[in-house]
Amino acid sequence: MNKQQAENRDNAGDFSKIADEQDPGLLAEFWDFLIHNKKWWLTPIILVLLLMGLLVMLGQTAAAPFIYTLW
């Protein structure tokens, strides 16, 4: 067996190890994306969208009269 075949076999083992690992959650992946790509400007956009979504969800509950007085 030559050197390249041995490396390919080792890489196949690494691939199977990575495939067997548990997937990170959505927040962990998003945090990893922000760290590695330095996209910090996305953080306030995502936060505002999440807050607006929360307001929409709460607007459909019994808390709606209290939320509408905040506007």
PDB file of N, CA and C in Angstrom:
ATOM      1  N   MET A   1       0.861  -1.179   0.000  1.00  0.00           N
ATOM      2  CA  MET A   1       0.000   0.000   0.000  1.00  0.00           C
ATOM      3  C   MET A   1       0.903   1.237   0.000  1.00  0.00           C
ATOM      4  N   ASN A   2       0.608   2.141  -0.897  1.00  0.00           N
ATOM      5  CA  ASN A   2       1.439   3.339  -0.944  1.00  0.00           C
ATOM      6  C   ASN A   2       0.924   4.403   0.025  1.00  0.00           C
ATOM      7  N   LYS A   3       1.650   5.483   0.082  1.00  0.00           N
ATOM      8  CA  LYS A   3       1.357   6.536   1.057  1.00  0.00           C
ATOM      9  C   LYS A   3      -0.013   7.183   0.816  1.00  0.00           C
ATOM     10  N   GLN A   4      -0.364   7.411  -0.447  1.00  0.00           N
ATOM     11  CA  GLN A   4      -1.630   8.083  -0.746  1.00  0.00           C
ATOM     12  C   GLN A   4      -2.820   7.204  -0.370  1.00  0.00           C
ATOM     13  N   GLN A   5      -2.716   5.911  -0.588  1.00  0.00           N
ATOM     14  CA  GLN A   5      -3.812   5.013  -0.212  1.00  0.00           C
ATOM     15  C   GLN A   5      -4.004   4.999   1.298  1.00  0.00           C
ATOM     16  N   ALA A   6      -2.903   5.047   2.045  1.00  0.00           N
ATOM     17  CA  ALA A   6      -2.994   5.089   3.505  1.00  0.00           C
ATOM     18  C   ALA A   6      -3.654   6.385   3.961  1.00  0.00           C
ATOM     19  N   GLU A   7      -3.305   7.499   3.311  1.00  0.00           N
ATOM     20  CA  GLU A   7      -3.919   8.787   3.659  1.00  0.00           C
ATOM     21  C   GLU A   7      -5.406   8.777   3.343  1.00  0.00           C
ATOM     22  N   ASN A   8      -5.783   8.194   2.195  1.00  0.00           N
ATOM     23  CA  ASN A   8      -7.199   8.123   1.828  1.00  0.00           C
ATOM     24  C   ASN A   8      -7.979   7.291   2.837  1.00  0.00           C
ATOM     25  N   ARG A   9      -7.393   6.206   3.312  1.00  0.00           N
ATOM     26  CA  ARG A   9      -8.068   5.364   4.302  1.00  0.00           C
ATOM     27  C   ARG A   9      -8.232   6.127   5.618  1.00  0.00           C
ATOM     28  N   ASP A  10      -7.190   6.892   6.007  1.00  0.00           N
ATOM     29  CA  ASP A  10      -7.289   7.691   7.232  1.00  0.00           C
ATOM     30  C   ASP A  10      -8.342   8.784   7.088  1.00  0.00           C
ATOM     31  N   ASN A  11      -8.402   9.403   5.911  1.00  0.00           N
ATOM     32  CA  ASN A  11      -9.404  10.451   5.677  1.00  0.00           C
ATOM     33  C   ASN A  11     -10.811   9.868   5.714  1.00  0.00           C
ATOM     34  N   ALA A  12     -10.976   8.656   5.218  1.00  0.00           N
ATOM     35  CA  ALA A  12     -12.289   8.014   5.262  1.00  0.00           C
ATOM     36  C   ALA A  12     -12.699   7.771   6.702  1.00  0.00           C
ATOM     37  N   GLY A  13     -11.751   7.400   7.562  1.00  0.00           N
ATOM     38  CA  GLY A  13     -12.052   7.210   8.977  1.00  0.00           C
ATOM     39  C   GLY A  13     -12.422   8.520   9.643  1.00  0.00           C
ATOM     40  N   ASP A  14     -11.733   9.606   9.279  1.00  0.00           N
ATOM     41  CA  ASP A  14     -12.067  10.924   9.824  1.00  0.00           C
ATOM     42  C   ASP A  14     -13.464  11.344   9.394  1.00  0.00           C
ATOM     43  N   PHE A  15     -13.791  11.057   8.135  1.00  0.00           N
ATOM     44  CA  PHE A  15     -15.109  11.419   7.617  1.00  0.00           C
ATOM     45  C   PHE A  15     -16.207  10.691   8.386  1.00  0.00           C
ATOM     46  N   SER A  16     -15.999   9.414   8.647  1.00  0.00           N
ATOM     47  CA  SER A  16     -17.020   8.660   9.367  1.00  0.00           C
ATOM     48  C   SER A  16     -17.138   9.130  10.816  1.00  0.00           C
ATOM     49  N   LYS A  17     -16.031   9.561  11.416  1.00  0.00           N
ATOM     50  CA  LYS A  17     -16.096  10.114  12.781  1.00  0.00           C
ATOM     51  C   LYS A  17     -16.919  11.393  12.797  1.00  0.00           C
ATOM     52  N   ILE A  18     -16.672  12.251  11.819  1.00  0.00           N
ATOM     53  CA  ILE A  18     -17.397  13.522  11.748  1.00  0.00           C
ATOM     54  C   ILE A  18     -18.883  13.262  11.466  1.00  0.00           C
ATOM     55  N   ALA A  19     -19.175  12.272  10.610  1.00  0.00           N
ATOM     56  CA  ALA A  19     -20.566  11.959  10.278  1.00  0.00           C
ATOM     57  C   ALA A  19     -21.314  11.399  11.487  1.00  0.00           C
ATOM     58  N   ASP A  20     -20.598  10.723  12.390  1.00  0.00           N
ATOM     59  CA  ASP A  20     -21.241  10.137  13.560  1.00  0.00           C
ATOM     60  C   ASP A  20     -21.465  11.140  14.685  1.00  0.00           C
ATOM     61  N   GLU A  21     -20.841  12.319  14.602  1.00  0.00           N
ATOM     62  CA  GLU A  21     -21.002  13.321  15.657  1.00  0.00           C
ATOM     63  C   GLU A  21     -22.424  13.872  15.653  1.00  0.00           C
ATOM     64  N   GLN A  22     -22.840  14.352  16.810  1.00  0.00           N
ATOM     65  CA  GLN A  22     -24.166  14.945  16.921  1.00  0.00           C
ATOM     66  C   GLN A  22     -24.169  16.318  16.254  1.00  0.00           C
ATOM     67  N   ASP A  23     -25.259  16.615  15.550  1.00  0.00           N
ATOM     68  CA  ASP A  23     -25.374  17.905  14.879  1.00  0.00           C
ATOM     69  C   ASP A  23     -25.525  19.017  15.906  1.00  0.00           C
ATOM     70  N   PRO A  24     -24.860  20.165  15.684  1.00  0.00           N
ATOM     71  CA  PRO A  24     -25.060  21.289  16.593  1.00  0.00           C
ATOM     72  C   PRO A  24     -26.447  21.891  16.379  1.00  0.00           C
ATOM     73  N   GLY A  25     -26.931  22.585  17.352  1.00  0.00           N
ATOM     74  CA  GLY A  25     -28.236  23.216  17.241  1.00  0.00           C
ATOM     75  C   GLY A  25     -28.197  24.434  16.338  1.00  0.00           C
ATOM     76  N   LEU A  26     -29.344  24.981  16.085  1.00  0.00           N
ATOM     77  CA  LEU A  26     -29.455  26.142  15.207  1.00  0.00           C
ATOM     78  C   LEU A  26     -28.691  27.335  15.777  1.00  0.00           C
ATOM     79  N   LEU A  27     -28.851  27.582  17.065  1.00  0.00           N
ATOM     80  CA  LEU A  27     -28.161  28.719  17.666  1.00  0.00           C
ATOM     81  C   LEU A  27     -26.652  28.529  17.657  1.00  0.00           C
ATOM     82  N   ALA A  28     -26.188  27.308  17.904  1.00  0.00           N
ATOM     83  CA  ALA A  28     -24.753  27.040  17.888  1.00  0.00           C
ATOM     84  C   ALA A  28     -24.181  27.250  16.484  1.00  0.00           C
ATOM     85  N   GLU A  29     -24.914  26.798  15.481  1.00  0.00           N
ATOM     86  CA  GLU A  29     -24.439  27.000  14.114  1.00  0.00           C
ATOM     87  C   GLU A  29     -24.443  28.480  13.738  1.00  0.00           C
ATOM     88  N   PHE A  30     -25.478  29.200  14.149  1.00  0.00           N
ATOM     89  CA  PHE A  30     -25.529  30.634  13.846  1.00  0.00           C
ATOM     90  C   PHE A  30     -24.403  31.376  14.547  1.00  0.00           C
ATOM     91  N   TRP A  31     -24.135  31.017  15.800  1.00  0.00           N
ATOM     92  CA  TRP A  31     -23.040  31.651  16.552  1.00  0.00           C
ATOM     93  C   TRP A  31     -21.703  31.353  15.870  1.00  0.00           C
ATOM     94  N   ASP A  32     -21.508  30.123  15.436  1.00  0.00           N
ATOM     95  CA  ASP A  32     -20.285  29.730  14.739  1.00  0.00           C
ATOM     96  C   ASP A  32     -20.139  30.516  13.437  1.00  0.00           C
ATOM     97  N   PHE A  33     -21.255  30.698  12.723  1.00  0.00           N
ATOM     98  CA  PHE A  33     -21.237  31.488  11.494  1.00  0.00           C
ATOM     99  C   PHE A  33     -20.815  32.929  11.771  1.00  0.00           C
ATOM    100  N   LEU A  34     -21.394  33.529  12.824  1.00  0.00           N
ATOM    101  CA  LEU A  34     -21.042  34.910  13.165  1.00  0.00           C
ATOM    102  C   LEU A  34     -19.565  35.041  13.523  1.00  0.00           C
ATOM    103  N   ILE A  35     -19.054  34.090  14.289  1.00  0.00           N
ATOM    104  CA  ILE A  35     -17.663  34.154  14.738  1.00  0.00           C
ATOM    105  C   ILE A  35     -16.703  34.020  13.557  1.00  0.00           C
ATOM    106  N   HIS A  36     -16.912  33.007  12.722  1.00  0.00           N
ATOM    107  CA  HIS A  36     -15.949  32.711  11.668  1.00  0.00           C
ATOM    108  C   HIS A  36     -16.048  33.654  10.471  1.00  0.00           C
ATOM    109  N   ASN A  37     -17.225  34.160  10.179  1.00  0.00           N
ATOM    110  CA  ASN A  37     -17.384  35.039   9.023  1.00  0.00           C
ATOM    111  C   ASN A  37     -17.435  36.513   9.389  1.00  0.00           C
ATOM    112  N   LYS A  38     -17.378  36.797  10.682  1.00  0.00           N
ATOM    113  CA  LYS A  38     -17.371  38.184  11.176  1.00  0.00           C
ATOM    114  C   LYS A  38     -18.538  38.989  10.600  1.00  0.00           C
ATOM    115  N   LYS A  39     -19.720  38.421  10.708  1.00  0.00           N
ATOM    116  CA  LYS A  39     -20.944  39.071  10.222  1.00  0.00           C
ATOM    117  C   LYS A  39     -21.718  39.652  11.401  1.00  0.00           C
ATOM    118  N   TRP A  40     -21.065  40.435  12.219  1.00  0.00           N
ATOM    119  CA  TRP A  40     -21.696  40.954  13.434  1.00  0.00           C
ATOM    120  C   TRP A  40     -22.846  41.898  13.134  1.00  0.00           C
ATOM    121  N   TRP A  41     -22.888  42.459  11.943  1.00  0.00           N
ATOM    122  CA  TRP A  41     -23.969  43.370  11.599  1.00  0.00           C
ATOM    123  C   TRP A  41     -25.305  42.633  11.489  1.00  0.00           C
ATOM    124  N   LEU A  42     -25.273  41.294  11.368  1.00  0.00           N
ATOM    125  CA  LEU A  42     -26.516  40.522  11.303  1.00  0.00           C
ATOM    126  C   LEU A  42     -27.210  40.407  12.660  1.00  0.00           C
ATOM    127  N   THR A  43     -26.457  40.557  13.735  1.00  0.00           N
ATOM    128  CA  THR A  43     -27.010  40.348  15.069  1.00  0.00           C
ATOM    129  C   THR A  43     -28.193  41.271  15.372  1.00  0.00           C
ATOM    130  N   PRO A  44     -28.083  42.594  15.187  1.00  0.00           N
ATOM    131  CA  PRO A  44     -29.260  43.430  15.491  1.00  0.00           C
ATOM    132  C   PRO A  44     -30.445  43.161  14.571  1.00  0.00           C
ATOM    133  N   ILE A  45     -30.180  42.774  13.327  1.00  0.00           N
ATOM    134  CA  ILE A  45     -31.277  42.471  12.406  1.00  0.00           C
ATOM    135  C   ILE A  45     -32.042  41.248  12.897  1.00  0.00           C
ATOM    136  N   ILE A  46     -31.318  40.209  13.275  1.00  0.00           N
ATOM    137  CA  ILE A  46     -31.947  38.979  13.764  1.00  0.00           C
ATOM    138  C   ILE A  46     -32.708  39.249  15.059  1.00  0.00           C
ATOM    139  N   LEU A  47     -32.111  40.039  15.951  1.00  0.00           N
ATOM    140  CA  LEU A  47     -32.779  40.343  17.216  1.00  0.00           C
ATOM    141  C   LEU A  47     -34.087  41.098  16.989  1.00  0.00           C
ATOM    142  N   VAL A  48     -34.092  42.072  16.095  1.00  0.00           N
ATOM    143  CA  VAL A  48     -35.313  42.833  15.808  1.00  0.00           C
ATOM    144  C   VAL A  48     -36.365  41.918  15.192  1.00  0.00           C
ATOM    145  N   LEU A  49     -35.953  41.040  14.280  1.00  0.00           N
ATOM    146  CA  LEU A  49     -36.912  40.112  13.684  1.00  0.00           C
ATOM    147  C   LEU A  49     -37.497  39.169  14.729  1.00  0.00           C
ATOM    148  N   LEU A  50     -36.670  38.691  15.650  1.00  0.00           N
ATOM    149  CA  LEU A  50     -37.169  37.818  16.713  1.00  0.00           C
ATOM    150  C   LEU A  50     -38.133  38.559  17.636  1.00  0.00           C
ATOM    151  N   LEU A  51     -37.821  39.802  17.975  1.00  0.00           N
ATOM    152  CA  LEU A  51     -38.711  40.591  18.831  1.00  0.00           C
ATOM    153  C   LEU A  51     -40.042  40.880  18.136  1.00  0.00           C
ATOM    154  N   MET A  52     -39.992  41.174  16.846  1.00  0.00           N
ATOM    155  CA  MET A  52     -41.233  41.415  16.113  1.00  0.00           C
ATOM    156  C   MET A  52     -42.072  40.133  16.032  1.00  0.00           C
ATOM    157  N   GLY A  53     -41.419  39.010  15.829  1.00  0.00           N
ATOM    158  CA  GLY A  53     -42.129  37.732  15.818  1.00  0.00           C
ATOM    159  C   GLY A  53     -42.763  37.435  17.161  1.00  0.00           C
ATOM    160  N   LEU A  54     -42.050  37.762  18.235  1.00  0.00           N
ATOM    161  CA  LEU A  54     -42.594  37.578  19.583  1.00  0.00           C
ATOM    162  C   LEU A  54     -43.813  38.468  19.802  1.00  0.00           C
ATOM    163  N   LEU A  55     -43.749  39.698  19.333  1.00  0.00           N
ATOM    164  CA  LEU A  55     -44.902  40.597  19.461  1.00  0.00           C
ATOM    165  C   LEU A  55     -46.110  40.085  18.671  1.00  0.00           C
ATOM    166  N   VAL A  56     -45.851  39.544  17.494  1.00  0.00           N
ATOM    167  CA  VAL A  56     -46.952  39.000  16.692  1.00  0.00           C
ATOM    168  C   VAL A  56     -47.577  37.815  17.406  1.00  0.00           C
ATOM    169  N   MET A  57     -46.740  36.947  17.965  1.00  0.00           N
ATOM    170  CA  MET A  57     -47.274  35.785  18.687  1.00  0.00           C
ATOM    171  C   MET A  57     -48.053  36.213  19.929  1.00  0.00           C
ATOM    172  N   LEU A  58     -47.530  37.171  20.665  1.00  0.00           N
ATOM    173  CA  LEU A  58     -48.230  37.627  21.860  1.00  0.00           C
ATOM    174  C   LEU A  58     -49.481  38.427  21.518  1.00  0.00           C
ATOM    175  N   GLY A  59     -49.492  39.020  20.323  1.00  0.00           N
ATOM    176  CA  GLY A  59     -50.672  39.771  19.886  1.00  0.00           C
ATOM    177  C   GLY A  59     -51.880  38.887  19.647  1.00  0.00           C
ATOM    178  N   GLN A  60     -51.673  37.596  19.542  1.00  0.00           N
ATOM    179  CA  GLN A  60     -52.770  36.664  19.309  1.00  0.00           C
ATOM    180  C   GLN A  60     -53.227  35.992  20.595  1.00  0.00           C
ATOM    181  N   THR A  61     -52.681  36.408  21.733  1.00  0.00           N
ATOM    182  CA  THR A  61     -53.045  35.802  23.012  1.00  0.00           C
ATOM    183  C   THR A  61     -53.874  36.777  23.835  1.00  0.00           C
ATOM    184  N   ALA A  62     -54.119  36.400  25.070  1.00  0.00           N
ATOM    185  CA  ALA A  62     -54.885  37.271  25.964  1.00  0.00           C
ATOM    186  C   ALA A  62     -54.075  38.495  26.377  1.00  0.00           C
ATOM    187  N   ALA A  63     -52.782  38.507  26.127  1.00  0.00           N
ATOM    188  CA  ALA A  63     -51.939  39.654  26.478  1.00  0.00           C
ATOM    189  C   ALA A  63     -52.042  40.774  25.446  1.00  0.00           C
ATOM    190  N   ALA A  64     -52.804  40.577  24.389  1.00  0.00           N
ATOM    191  CA  ALA A  64     -52.897  41.552  23.302  1.00  0.00           C
ATOM    192  C   ALA A  64     -53.303  42.953  23.766  1.00  0.00           C
ATOM    193  N   PRO A  65     -54.317  43.120  24.638  1.00  0.00           N
ATOM    194  CA  PRO A  65     -54.673  44.485  25.045  1.00  0.00           C
ATOM    195  C   PRO A  65     -53.536  45.212  25.761  1.00  0.00           C
ATOM    196  N   PHE A  66     -52.702  44.484  26.457  1.00  0.00           N
ATOM    197  CA  PHE A  66     -51.583  45.114  27.163  1.00  0.00           C
ATOM    198  C   PHE A  66     -50.457  45.474  26.201  1.00  0.00           C
ATOM    199  N   ILE A  67     -50.291  44.686  25.150  1.00  0.00           N
ATOM    200  CA  ILE A  67     -49.237  44.971  24.184  1.00  0.00           C
ATOM    201  C   ILE A  67     -49.616  46.174  23.324  1.00  0.00           C
ATOM    202  N   TYR A  68     -50.866  46.269  22.929  1.00  0.00           N
ATOM    203  CA  TYR A  68     -51.277  47.364  22.062  1.00  0.00           C
ATOM    204  C   TYR A  68     -51.166  48.716  22.771  1.00  0.00           C
ATOM    205  N   THR A  69     -51.231  48.727  24.082  1.00  0.00           N
ATOM    206  CA  THR A  69     -51.066  50.008  24.770  1.00  0.00           C
ATOM    207  C   THR A  69     -49.621  50.447  24.806  1.00  0.00           C
ATOM    208  N   LEU A  70     -48.683  49.544  24.527  1.00  0.00           N
ATOM    209  CA  LEU A  70     -47.261  49.916  24.469  1.00  0.00           C
ATOM    210  C   LEU A  70     -46.943  50.706  23.223  1.00  0.00           C
ATOM    211  N   TRP A  71     -47.714  50.542  22.151  1.00  0.00           N
ATOM    212  CA  TRP A  71     -47.443  51.240  20.903  1.00  0.00           C
ATOM    213  C   TRP A  71     -47.964  52.618  21.045  1.00  0.00           C
TER     214      TRP A  71
END
